[in-house]
Amino acid sequence: MVETEEERQRAEIVRFGALLYDRRLAHGSAGNLSVRLADGTILVTPTNSSLGFLDPARLSKVSADGEHLGGDPPSKEAFFHLAVYAERESAAAIVHLHSTHSVAVSCLCHADSSNVLPPLTAYHVMKVGKLPLVPYFRPGDRKLADAVREAARGHHAMLLSNHGPIVAGRSLVDAVQIMEELEETAKLFFLIGDRPARPLTCEAIEELEAAFPS
Ligand code: 13P
């Protein structure tokens, strides 16, 4: 039988959940994934599920305004996924993780919260771009949706204070690749530590932005 687009997306969520878990970018029941379907409904991982052991038939389905349409109860953070989709027409998938190095960056004091990782490499600039820090609200707090929505207006990647990163992509593979790049840059940031670093120059960044517009 021919696989429907929804079945394909359900399988992709399970596949990438397992991949992130196997790469230790997700642990316990931390993190959530979602995909926006062509009819505007959203598939999202159920609350308290492990990304490593998802069941395609039990993924939650919600409407664009958050009504639970099917599957297990949705992630308590489905509301911030919806906020990003509402703000970014091009977003077709969202990944939220508690990946160690990115979370560590989210716990530091930052003089400039508009961009909390330096442009160390071309791929960070091309994939992630500027990474704003979103103020702290407890997981599940609806006020987080407003703060996320504001950041999503100008950014496809952001870091929740004392919590973790959110990335929106044009597909799930796109969002996962951006997330992996973000985590690797956070790792490099701590690896370099206090040594005098040489981030990319403004001219190099402008050249990349012109060559690879997002
Ligand atoms: P959910 O299990 O409700 O998706 O929450 C996980 C999480 O990552 C909280 O930040």
Coordinates of C-alpha atoms and ligand atoms in Angstrom, one line a residue:
M1 CA 0.0 0.0 0.0
V2 CA 1.2 3.5 -0.8
E3 CA 2.4 5.4 2.3
T4 CA 0.6 8.7 2.9
E5 CA 2.5 11.9 3.6
E6 CA 1.2 11.8 7.3
E7 CA 2.5 8.2 7.7
R8 CA 5.9 9.3 6.2
Q9 CA 6.1 12.2 8.6
R10 CA 5.2 10.0 11.6
A11 CA 8.0 7.6 10.6
E12 CA 10.4 10.5 10.2
I13 CA 9.7 11.8 13.7
V14 CA 10.3 8.3 15.1
R15 CA 13.5 7.9 13.1
F16 CA 15.0 11.3 14.0
G17 CA 13.9 10.9 17.7
A18 CA 15.9 7.7 17.9
L19 CA 18.9 9.3 16.1
L20 CA 19.0 12.2 18.5
Y21 CA 18.7 9.8 21.5
D22 CA 21.4 7.5 20.1
R23 CA 23.7 10.5 19.6
R24 CA 23.1 11.5 23.3
L25 CA 21.5 14.8 22.2
A26 CA 18.4 13.7 24.0
H27 CA 18.1 11.9 27.3
G28 CA 15.4 10.6 29.7
S29 CA 12.1 12.2 28.6
A30 CA 13.7 15.6 27.6
G31 CA 13.0 17.2 24.3
N32 CA 10.2 17.3 21.8
L33 CA 9.8 17.2 18.0
S34 CA 7.0 18.4 15.7
V35 CA 6.1 18.5 12.1
R36 CA 3.5 20.7 10.4
L37 CA 1.4 18.8 7.8
A38 CA 0.0 20.3 4.6
D39 CA -3.4 20.8 6.1
G40 CA -1.9 23.0 8.9
T41 CA -2.3 20.3 11.7
I42 CA 0.7 19.4 13.7
L43 CA 2.2 16.1 14.7
V44 CA 4.1 16.4 18.0
T45 CA 5.7 14.0 20.4
P46 CA 3.6 13.1 23.4
T47 CA 4.4 14.5 26.9
N48 CA 6.8 12.5 29.0
S49 CA 7.9 10.3 26.0
S50 CA 11.5 9.4 25.4
L51 CA 12.6 10.5 21.9
G52 CA 14.5 7.2 21.7
F53 CA 11.3 5.1 21.9
L54 CA 8.5 6.8 20.0
D55 CA 5.5 4.9 18.6
P56 CA 4.3 6.4 15.3
A57 CA 0.7 5.5 16.0
R58 CA 0.8 7.3 19.4
L59 CA 2.2 10.7 18.3
S60 CA -0.1 13.5 19.2
K61 CA -1.9 15.5 16.6
V62 CA -3.0 19.1 17.4
S63 CA -4.7 21.9 15.4
A64 CA -2.8 25.2 14.8
D65 CA -4.6 26.6 17.8
G66 CA -3.7 23.8 20.1
E67 CA -6.8 21.6 20.1
H68 CA -5.9 17.9 20.8
L69 CA -7.1 16.0 17.8
G70 CA -5.6 12.5 18.3
G71 CA -2.9 10.3 19.8
D72 CA -1.5 10.6 23.3
P73 CA -1.6 13.9 25.2
P74 CA 0.8 16.3 23.5
S75 CA 4.1 17.7 24.8
K76 CA 3.4 20.4 27.5
E77 CA 5.5 22.6 25.2
A78 CA 3.4 22.1 22.1
F79 CA 2.2 25.7 22.7
F80 CA 5.7 27.1 21.9
H81 CA 5.9 24.9 18.8
L82 CA 2.6 26.5 17.7
A83 CA 3.9 29.9 18.4
V84 CA 6.9 29.4 16.1
Y85 CA 4.7 27.9 13.4
A86 CA 2.4 30.9 13.7
E87 CA 5.3 33.3 13.3
R88 CA 7.3 31.5 10.6
E89 CA 5.4 30.5 7.5
S90 CA 8.4 28.6 6.2
A91 CA 8.7 26.4 9.3
A92 CA 7.7 22.8 8.6
A93 CA 9.4 21.1 11.6
I94 CA 10.6 22.1 15.1
V95 CA 13.2 20.4 17.3
H96 CA 13.6 21.3 21.0
L97 CA 16.3 19.5 23.0
H98 CA 18.1 19.7 26.4
S99 CA 21.5 19.0 24.7
T100 CA 24.3 19.4 27.2
H101 CA 26.5 22.0 25.7
S102 CA 23.7 24.2 24.5
V103 CA 22.0 24.0 27.9
A104 CA 25.4 25.0 29.5
V105 CA 25.5 28.1 27.3
S106 CA 21.9 28.9 28.4
C107 CA 23.0 28.9 32.0
L108 CA 25.8 31.4 31.6
C109 CA 25.5 35.2 32.2
H110 CA 25.5 37.0 28.8
A111 CA 26.2 40.7 28.3
D112 CA 24.3 40.6 25.0
S113 CA 21.3 38.3 24.9
S114 CA 20.6 39.0 21.3
N115 CA 23.3 36.5 20.2
V116 CA 24.9 34.2 22.8
L117 CA 27.3 32.2 20.7
P118 CA 30.2 33.7 18.7
P119 CA 30.4 33.1 14.9
L120 CA 33.3 30.6 15.3
T121 CA 32.7 28.7 12.0
A122 CA 31.1 29.3 8.6
Y123 CA 28.7 26.4 9.1
H124 CA 27.4 28.0 12.4
V125 CA 26.8 31.3 10.6
M126 CA 25.2 29.5 7.6
K127 CA 23.0 27.1 9.6
V128 CA 22.2 28.8 12.9
G129 CA 23.0 32.5 12.4
K130 CA 22.3 34.7 15.4
L131 CA 21.1 32.9 18.6
P132 CA 19.0 35.0 21.0
L133 CA 18.5 34.0 24.6
V134 CA 14.8 33.8 25.6
P135 CA 14.1 34.8 29.3
Y136 CA 13.4 32.0 31.8
F137 CA 9.9 30.6 32.3
R138 CA 9.2 27.2 33.8
P139 CA 8.6 24.4 31.3
G140 CA 4.9 24.4 30.4
D141 CA 4.4 28.1 31.4
R142 CA 2.2 29.7 28.7
K143 CA 4.3 33.0 29.1
L144 CA 7.1 31.1 27.4
A145 CA 5.0 31.0 24.2
D146 CA 4.9 34.8 24.0
A147 CA 8.6 35.1 24.6
V148 CA 9.3 32.4 22.0
R149 CA 7.0 33.9 19.5
E150 CA 8.8 37.3 19.8
A151 CA 12.2 35.7 19.2
A152 CA 10.8 33.6 16.3
R153 CA 9.9 36.8 14.5
G154 CA 13.5 37.3 13.5
H155 CA 15.2 33.9 14.2
H156 CA 14.8 30.2 13.3
A157 CA 17.0 29.2 16.2
M158 CA 16.9 30.4 19.9
L159 CA 18.0 29.4 23.3
L160 CA 15.7 29.2 26.3
S161 CA 17.4 30.4 29.5
N162 CA 18.4 27.6 31.8
H163 CA 16.6 25.2 29.6
G164 CA 17.7 24.5 26.0
P165 CA 17.5 25.3 22.3
I166 CA 14.6 25.5 19.8
V167 CA 15.2 25.2 16.1
A168 CA 12.7 25.5 13.2
G169 CA 13.5 24.1 9.8
R170 CA 12.0 23.6 6.4
S171 CA 11.8 19.9 7.1
L172 CA 12.7 17.7 10.0
V173 CA 16.0 16.8 8.6
D174 CA 16.8 20.5 8.1
A175 CA 15.8 21.3 11.7
V176 CA 17.9 18.4 13.1
Q177 CA 21.0 19.4 11.0
I178 CA 20.7 23.0 12.4
M179 CA 20.4 21.6 15.9
E180 CA 23.4 19.4 15.5
E181 CA 25.4 22.4 14.2
L182 CA 24.3 24.5 17.2
E183 CA 25.3 21.9 19.7
E184 CA 28.7 21.4 18.0
T185 CA 29.4 25.2 18.2
A186 CA 28.4 25.2 21.9
K187 CA 30.9 22.3 22.4
L188 CA 33.6 24.3 20.5
F189 CA 32.8 27.4 22.6
F190 CA 33.7 25.4 25.8
L191 CA 36.6 23.6 24.2
I192 CA 38.2 27.0 23.3
G193 CA 37.3 28.4 26.8
D194 CA 39.4 31.4 27.8
R195 CA 41.9 31.1 24.9
P196 CA 42.0 34.1 22.6
A197 CA 39.5 33.1 19.9
R198 CA 39.4 34.4 16.4
P199 CA 35.7 34.4 15.4
L200 CA 34.7 35.2 11.7
T201 CA 35.0 38.8 10.8
C202 CA 31.9 41.0 9.8
E203 CA 33.1 40.8 6.2
A204 CA 33.3 37.0 6.2
I205 CA 29.8 36.8 7.8
E206 CA 28.4 39.2 5.2
E207 CA 29.9 37.2 2.4
L208 CA 28.3 34.0 3.8
E209 CA 24.9 35.6 4.2
A210 CA 25.1 36.8 0.6
A211 CA 26.2 33.4 -0.7
F212 CA 23.8 31.3 1.4
P213 CA 20.7 33.4 2.2
S214 CA 18.4 31.7 4.7
Ligands
13P1 P1 7.4 17.1 27.3 O1 7.7 15.7 27.8 O2 6.1 17.6 27.8 O3 7.5 17.2 25.8 O4 8.5 18.0 27.9 C1 9.9 17.7 27.7 C2 10.7 18.9 27.7 O5 11.7 18.9 27.0 C3 10.5 19.9 28.7 O6 11.3 21.0 28.4

